[in-house]
Amino acid sequence: MFGDYDSFYGNDSLLAQVDDVEHKYLQDKNTNVKAAGEIILGNLQAGAHQKEQDSFSASENVIVLKSDKEGACQMRDSDPADGDQELTESILDDLPLSQLLYFEKMDELSSASRTSPVSKAGDECVNFSSDKIRGPSSFYAGAECRNRPTGSSSHSKCVLIKTESLKDHLKSAMTGNAKAQTLQVSKTKQLKEAVLSEEIFVAKKTIESSSVDIGPFYGLPSKVKDLFRQLRGIETLYEWQHDCLMLESLQQRKNLIYSLPTGGGKTLVAEIIILQELLCRQKDVLMILPYVAIVQEKVRGLSSFGIELGFLVEEYAGSKGRFPPIKRRVKKSLYIATIEKGHALVNSLIETERIDDVGLVVVDELHMLGEGSRGATLEITLAKILYTNKKTQIIGMSATLNNVGDLQKFLQAEYYTNDFRPVELKEYIKIRDTIYAVDSKTENGFAFSRLLDFKYSSNLEKADPDHIIALVTEVIPKYSCLIFCPTKKNCENVASMVCKYLKKEFRAHREKEKQDLIKNLKSIGNGTVCPVLRQTIPFGIAYHHGGLTNDERKSIEEAYSSGVLCLLACTATLAAGVNLPARRVILRAPYVANDFLKKNQYKQMIGRAGRAGIDSAGESILIVQEKDKHLVQDLVHSPLENCYSNLLLELTKGMQSLLLSLVGLKIAVTHEEVNNFMCCTLLGVQQQLLPKEKSLSEIIKDGLENLKEKGLLKGRISEKDHNSKCTLTITPLGKATYKGSIDLAYCNLLYRELKKGLEGLILESNLHLLYLATPYDLTLSCSPDWMIYLRQFNQLSAAEQKVADIVGVPESFITKKASGQAIRKNVDMAVVNKLYLTFVLYTLLKETDIWSVSEKFNMSRGYVQNLLNSAASFASCLLHFCEELEEFWVYKALLTELTKQLTYCVKTELIPLMEVAGVLEARAKQLYNAGYKTLAHLANANPETLVKMIEHLSRRQAKQIVSSAKMLLSEKAEALQEEVEELLKVPTDIPGTH
């Protein structure tokens, strides 16, 4: 009926007209609201008879509605023009069930007032729709279903079966709405919701019947397709994406690993599968991402979908996340988590016997399985899901996978791969002033491409022996460029060197916006800007590495994405982090710090070359010294590195942590059961790689014995009499350790320090508590400046100085160190370093200014930022640890407040705004000063007004902030509603009742 739209909802312009009618009627106190419904019916009927009519008037007040060509009722040329009934019948054939039910209900409610000609037309329409509903009929999924491209089951019928229960449900819902006293509820909104719920119901039924024909948009309501178009600008899917979504293995809910080059569009496929799970199968979803920044970016990006489609998006990163999550009665949740938080979440769901609620787990960057302690944690998480809930589907994706066979066996998964890249990638290497194309067909793997055409003076040759300026000026400022450098210092040096030798014309390119960026960075740094950035930004150049604060990094990324900056000198972390593509990627050297580049790292860096929809091709140029030529030949032509289990290499965070939680969660409580579980891990699949002197069973036995010695487990591990089973149990300390996600290397030390704190916790300030919350793993890399140490110590009050003495750092030790005297007394350097980091955190919480603190302690501001983030995360772990041990009850309230202070590290009034994903300190200050002081202010803000009032805020960012605020507000409201319902629920076991 409505042209190319597959539901009444699709025609936005018609709905806008209806809205206008309603608003005008609602404003008029003397107008009966029922008339608005009659006008809608009249409009539809009139539209059926008058195809060409541009406007019509109705009721005493003449209301003109412009017709929308797409929404108008269109007849085919071949159809006979005579016969009102045939025409009406064709219209009603195309009406969604919910709309017919709506008209039927309107008919019942307004029958008393039907006297006008318009009303009679409505009456005919409604009566006819009633007959339609009573008779056997089938409704089609609309134009999208009929006009689907070839290859998407276009020949299959899209017949959607109407069920009596749905009809009754919709009838009762609409009756309730109609009888409601308030006149302010928009019928249009009700219609939208009814149609959306109908489409979700249909999609759900279709998926349950595992039919080949999957409805409007891969089993999802057509609204999802509209949202991808509106929010992401995605009109159509790539062919590989369609093929992947249509895989038989996905239809059968088998686990899947898929691998494509960077920038191929892997995430979109995962998001569609996630939405199918949330909306059609009505199950919760866990999405695991490698870094906090990527989690926050994804929460911002998917909150808009959650608001529109009625599911919750919950952030599990840093110190954020609730364990176990709130059990929602109605809405489903998408948990977006870092690897560590994802593991803690899965543990809490297994413990509360709710792991079945999670229907799908999606893992991005699956190759992380092979990377250190984080890889071990990811392996443990996936193994537990596989073992405890066979129905949960696991989807893993990566751009860099090699030994896929092992991963398939571990995840019991199918494999899909494609070498598709939306933009062609051309790989080059540069030796001296010659550029060679990487070509596997030639003898040495490289083919001559060209000589650099750039006139170098002798001074410039000395300053830039690697010809970086020649390489970047070929693309900037018109196109963007990334230079990957081995170290942070090298990034800053390269950025400074390039802008010194660029022509002055470069300053003119988007000059005002670059000045605005410097102003923005100045306000972020409370009046201070990094001198290097002050020098480079006027030329459109900046550096990007871990030495920046979160706010600075975000501003620089936004400026680069919008084209204000055209060149970033960055470290390898950018390649694995947020998506910032470039026309040309230059690798300054084949090293990361002092280590030679790995193939996985190389692939991730060059994968940033070429921006889909902007560039016709992307280029990567690796700068090579003659001495490294053979190593580079091996690098570019070698296969990707294999992915190996890290459970044994990372003993305390790997194998021992796994064994402890297996017993704690009662997944496996005997040696035999633990053995069975271990066969389901990646380590179990790769047993042939174990050292020959010990079998997996012996390694497990040693691990369990070690946990017993630490006082974390109790019970016998093996029994000579094989008939009796030896059951292991977890001790309270063991339970606190795994629930707090505490590294087993430090759990006993932590317990002793907390115990000692109970004897005399100094609460004059939060210094003593901060010492307990300072992460142990950062003390290893800390080397104090003794003069600063002494100066900070002398600024403490007498009670605070006593803290140093209690933890084991006497004043005499600091004084002697500062004056260079010999130390006779043994002092634990780990404690000394820990207290120094505590001083940094203490100053930071007092001043809430990373810049001034980093200058005071002569540390990079990025290091201070990282210390703060780690301390916030560790404080939340510490809180969970103390919650499990009754003796530490006093710490609970103290740590709850401290975690909040460390998470936000701002003045109290800004905290509600900073709870919103993606709102950092600088943005929170802007919003607060503009009058947006609460979460409710933000959730109800108009994005257009925000753009006008807040400097350097794009329309897209404004929409994301509002969506994220709405999502957070919705989550909090839902949580309170759950609590109310739980309180009011009548117990089933009241004494004396039957």
XYZ file of C-alpha atoms in Angstrom, residues 749 808-809 826-833:
11
model
C 50.089 -10.157 50.474
C 57.013 0.019 56.315
C 58.683 3.117 54.806
C 66.610 -3.630 54.723
C 63.440 -2.044 53.341
C 61.053 -3.751 50.896
C 61.437 -1.760 47.661
C 58.054 -2.974 46.367
C 56.419 -1.218 49.359
C 58.556 1.911 48.842
C 57.519 2.103 45.170
